[in-house]
Amino acid sequence: MKYSLKRFLKNLKFLLKHDLDKKDKDLKVDILKSVEDIYYYEILDKEKEKHSYMLDVLNYDKTIDLLLNQPKSFCRFGDGEIEIMMGKNIPFQKYNEELKNIMLKILESNNENLYVGINYNYFHSIDNFNETSKNFYLLYAKKYRDFLLKHCNKNRKYIAAGFTQLYMGLSNFNYNIYFEKARLLFKNRELVIFAGDGVLNKLKYDIFELAKSKEYIKAPNIHAFSEFDNLFNKALAYPPDKKTFVFILGPCAKALVYKLTEKGYMAWDIGHLAKDYDAYMRGMQKNEKNIVEFLKPD
């Protein structure tokens, strides 16, 4: 088995070092699927004593429980944020060197007042993901996992970044219990919600309905970091001991949460959570078309 596995992976590496066009991506996915079991059950099991391939990331249930029981500011890093830190543009935010440096600083830090989220499933099985999401992981997870291993602080515990879009990502989960907990995050809080113009107007179901109060501040739908100073100053107009800031602003949210936490505020980067809850309540079908549409900028 040892020899055949080594030869198989060598041949796979040779094949995948060539860029494949869009037509051939399905072939690449099939090839990666064929090694998934070997990867998880042969390689990782043998490497457990080294722990060099792992970061300490809480799963989804432990993440939501931690945020409920020990609330602090939090921000999360997904593939989009990593792409920017690699020097690239994404649909939500064009590349900005200042933003890149702030995000790298957050990843590498160990601020006791700020939870930082990275992707749990870059380091654990993706068996429970729907096919569209699973194919994405099979194609791109290694690149992002390698980046995180290089830039994260291995001495800290991370929360699961993807807790904000479980419905549209997983194939099966106890969503009812999960979203009941998610709704409780906002219970009796005085919220100031920063979101792109019209984003929340499209939603039928309100995950913030248990809040004591809600204020809304309009922000750019895309490239929000161009308005960072303006948004930051609007937040500073509120007293730090009264409000909880909620950001639905893509990568810009990370910088705002970080800077506001330094000033003593509670600030949350909730990403797609409001949309995900709405999709769950509507019973949206999790087909490829709907998932792609869900992840597009509003």
XYZ file of C-alpha atoms in Angstrom, residues 19-232:
214
model
C -3.438 24.378 -15.613
C -6.738 22.974 -16.802
C -9.250 25.023 -18.749
C -12.852 25.337 -17.650
C -13.909 22.350 -19.717
C -11.483 20.107 -17.855
C -12.345 21.219 -14.312
C -14.841 18.393 -13.935
C -12.036 15.955 -14.690
C -9.868 17.589 -12.051
C -12.679 17.327 -9.493
C -13.107 13.624 -10.277
C -9.393 13.049 -9.818
C -9.354 14.866 -6.487
C -12.418 12.956 -5.311
C -10.602 9.724 -6.022
C -7.913 10.566 -3.457
C -10.183 12.071 -0.828
C -10.485 8.916 1.255
C -6.774 8.175 0.926
C -5.958 11.726 1.971
C -8.080 11.691 5.100
C -7.655 8.144 6.284
C -4.128 7.274 5.157
C -2.050 10.445 5.189
C -3.589 12.553 7.940
C -3.943 9.624 10.334
C -0.230 8.929 10.026
C 0.637 12.594 10.548
C -1.462 13.180 13.675
C 1.512 13.093 16.010
C 3.215 15.908 14.125
C 0.218 18.309 14.052
C 2.067 20.341 11.435
C -0.899 20.300 9.070
C -3.396 21.555 11.652
C -4.558 24.770 13.231
C -6.820 24.811 16.290
C -10.250 25.649 14.841
C -13.516 25.172 16.725
C -16.309 23.389 14.877
C -19.590 25.138 14.058
C -21.503 24.142 17.183
C -18.653 25.071 19.513
C -18.229 28.383 17.689
C -21.841 29.483 18.148
C -21.831 28.308 21.773
C -18.662 30.289 22.487
C -20.117 33.457 20.934
C -23.277 33.043 23.011
C -21.588 32.275 26.315
C -18.474 34.445 26.055
C -19.323 37.231 23.587
C -16.491 39.305 22.158
C -15.786 41.028 18.883
C -15.183 38.654 15.986
C -14.171 38.705 12.347
C -13.800 35.882 9.859
C -11.522 35.007 6.956
C -12.735 33.041 3.945
C -11.365 32.468 0.473
C -12.104 36.048 -0.612
C -10.010 37.573 2.142
C -7.171 35.172 1.392
C -7.266 36.125 -2.285
C -6.844 39.791 -1.335
C -3.968 38.918 0.989
C -2.442 37.136 -2.011
C -2.645 40.402 -3.952
C -5.762 39.758 -6.040
C -9.123 41.417 -6.624
C -12.410 39.737 -5.733
C -15.994 40.715 -6.678
C -16.655 42.212 -3.215
C -13.437 44.198 -2.935
C -10.639 45.274 -5.222
C -7.118 44.751 -3.941
C -5.831 47.323 -1.460
C -2.415 47.042 0.163
C -3.495 48.731 3.401
C -6.417 46.322 3.760
C -4.129 43.391 3.016
C -1.696 44.427 5.750
C -4.455 44.916 8.322
C -5.876 41.469 7.605
C -2.467 39.820 7.820
C -1.926 41.509 11.173
C -5.258 40.185 12.437
C -4.472 36.629 11.339
C -1.076 36.649 13.000
C -2.126 38.351 16.233
C -3.459 36.907 19.469
C -5.741 39.722 20.657
C -7.666 38.473 23.708
C -10.624 40.750 22.920
C -11.132 39.504 19.365
C -12.176 36.094 18.068
C -10.787 35.359 14.617
C -12.459 32.885 12.270
C -10.817 30.729 9.633
C -12.317 27.911 7.626
C -12.816 24.790 9.735
C -13.126 22.550 6.699
C -9.767 23.473 5.269
C -8.502 21.153 8.009
C -11.335 18.637 8.423
C -13.528 16.368 6.338
C -15.891 17.900 3.776
C -18.180 14.854 3.658
C -21.204 16.837 4.871
C -20.976 19.525 2.189
C -23.333 19.713 -0.768
C -21.809 18.834 -4.133
C -21.301 22.417 -5.309
C -19.484 23.412 -2.126
C -17.532 20.156 -1.990
C -16.256 20.635 -5.527
C -15.018 24.111 -4.621
C -13.098 22.731 -1.637
C -11.569 19.958 -3.694
C -10.333 22.460 -6.257
C -9.062 25.250 -4.022
C -8.752 24.224 -0.363
C -5.090 23.222 -0.524
C -4.056 26.679 -1.716
C -5.957 28.387 1.083
C -4.931 25.844 3.724
C -1.272 26.378 2.869
C -1.705 30.143 3.156
C -3.327 29.875 6.579
C -0.645 27.524 7.866
C 1.947 30.084 6.836
C 0.256 33.173 8.278
C -1.879 32.110 11.242
C -0.793 32.068 14.868
C -0.478 28.401 15.838
C -0.698 29.309 19.515
C -4.258 30.628 19.328
C -7.691 29.059 18.989
C -9.758 30.118 15.975
C -13.520 30.058 15.502
C -15.127 28.550 12.392
C -15.438 31.292 9.778
C -18.180 29.437 7.902
C -20.678 29.445 10.769
C -22.416 32.301 8.927
C -23.474 30.271 5.878
C -24.122 26.712 6.977
C -27.461 26.267 5.221
C -26.122 27.026 1.764
C -22.896 25.117 2.373
C -23.783 21.859 4.103
C -25.913 19.021 2.794
C -27.411 18.198 6.176
C -27.382 19.779 9.635
C -29.725 20.475 12.549
C -30.496 23.925 11.170
C -33.486 24.540 13.438
C -31.458 24.334 16.655
C -28.541 26.131 15.060
C -30.502 29.133 13.854
C -32.341 29.411 17.156
C -28.915 29.896 18.744
C -27.859 32.323 16.014
C -30.950 34.467 16.636
C -30.088 34.590 20.342
C -26.768 36.280 19.542
C -28.707 39.489 18.923
C -31.279 39.180 21.717
C -31.750 42.383 23.753
C -28.795 44.056 22.069
C -28.804 47.602 20.716
C -27.567 46.978 17.195
C -25.991 49.329 14.701
C -25.975 47.433 11.409
C -23.644 48.506 8.599
C -24.690 46.915 5.298
C -24.708 47.580 1.579
C -27.577 49.684 0.321
C -30.685 47.513 -0.112
C -29.035 44.239 0.959
C -31.318 43.599 3.926
C -34.412 44.888 2.114
C -34.339 41.767 -0.059
C -34.783 39.447 2.929
C -38.168 38.218 4.111
C -37.006 36.830 7.478
C -35.129 38.957 10.015
C -32.434 37.250 12.071
C -32.169 40.432 14.179
C -35.791 40.360 15.341
C -34.915 39.681 18.999
C -32.735 42.800 19.290
C -33.694 45.558 21.716
C -33.154 48.137 18.980
C -31.805 48.344 15.429
C -30.202 51.188 13.520
C -29.035 50.872 9.932
C -26.145 52.653 8.270
C -25.832 52.400 4.501
C -22.476 51.441 3.053
C -21.146 50.559 -0.407
C -22.327 47.184 -1.734
C -18.853 46.467 -3.109
C -15.361 47.905 -2.541
C -16.458 49.197 0.871
C -12.877 49.758 2.023
C -12.828 52.910 -0.114
C -15.194 54.357 2.519
C -13.330 52.987 5.526
C -12.587 56.334 7.211
C -16.166 57.533 6.798
C -17.639 54.294 8.182
C -15.154 54.181 11.035
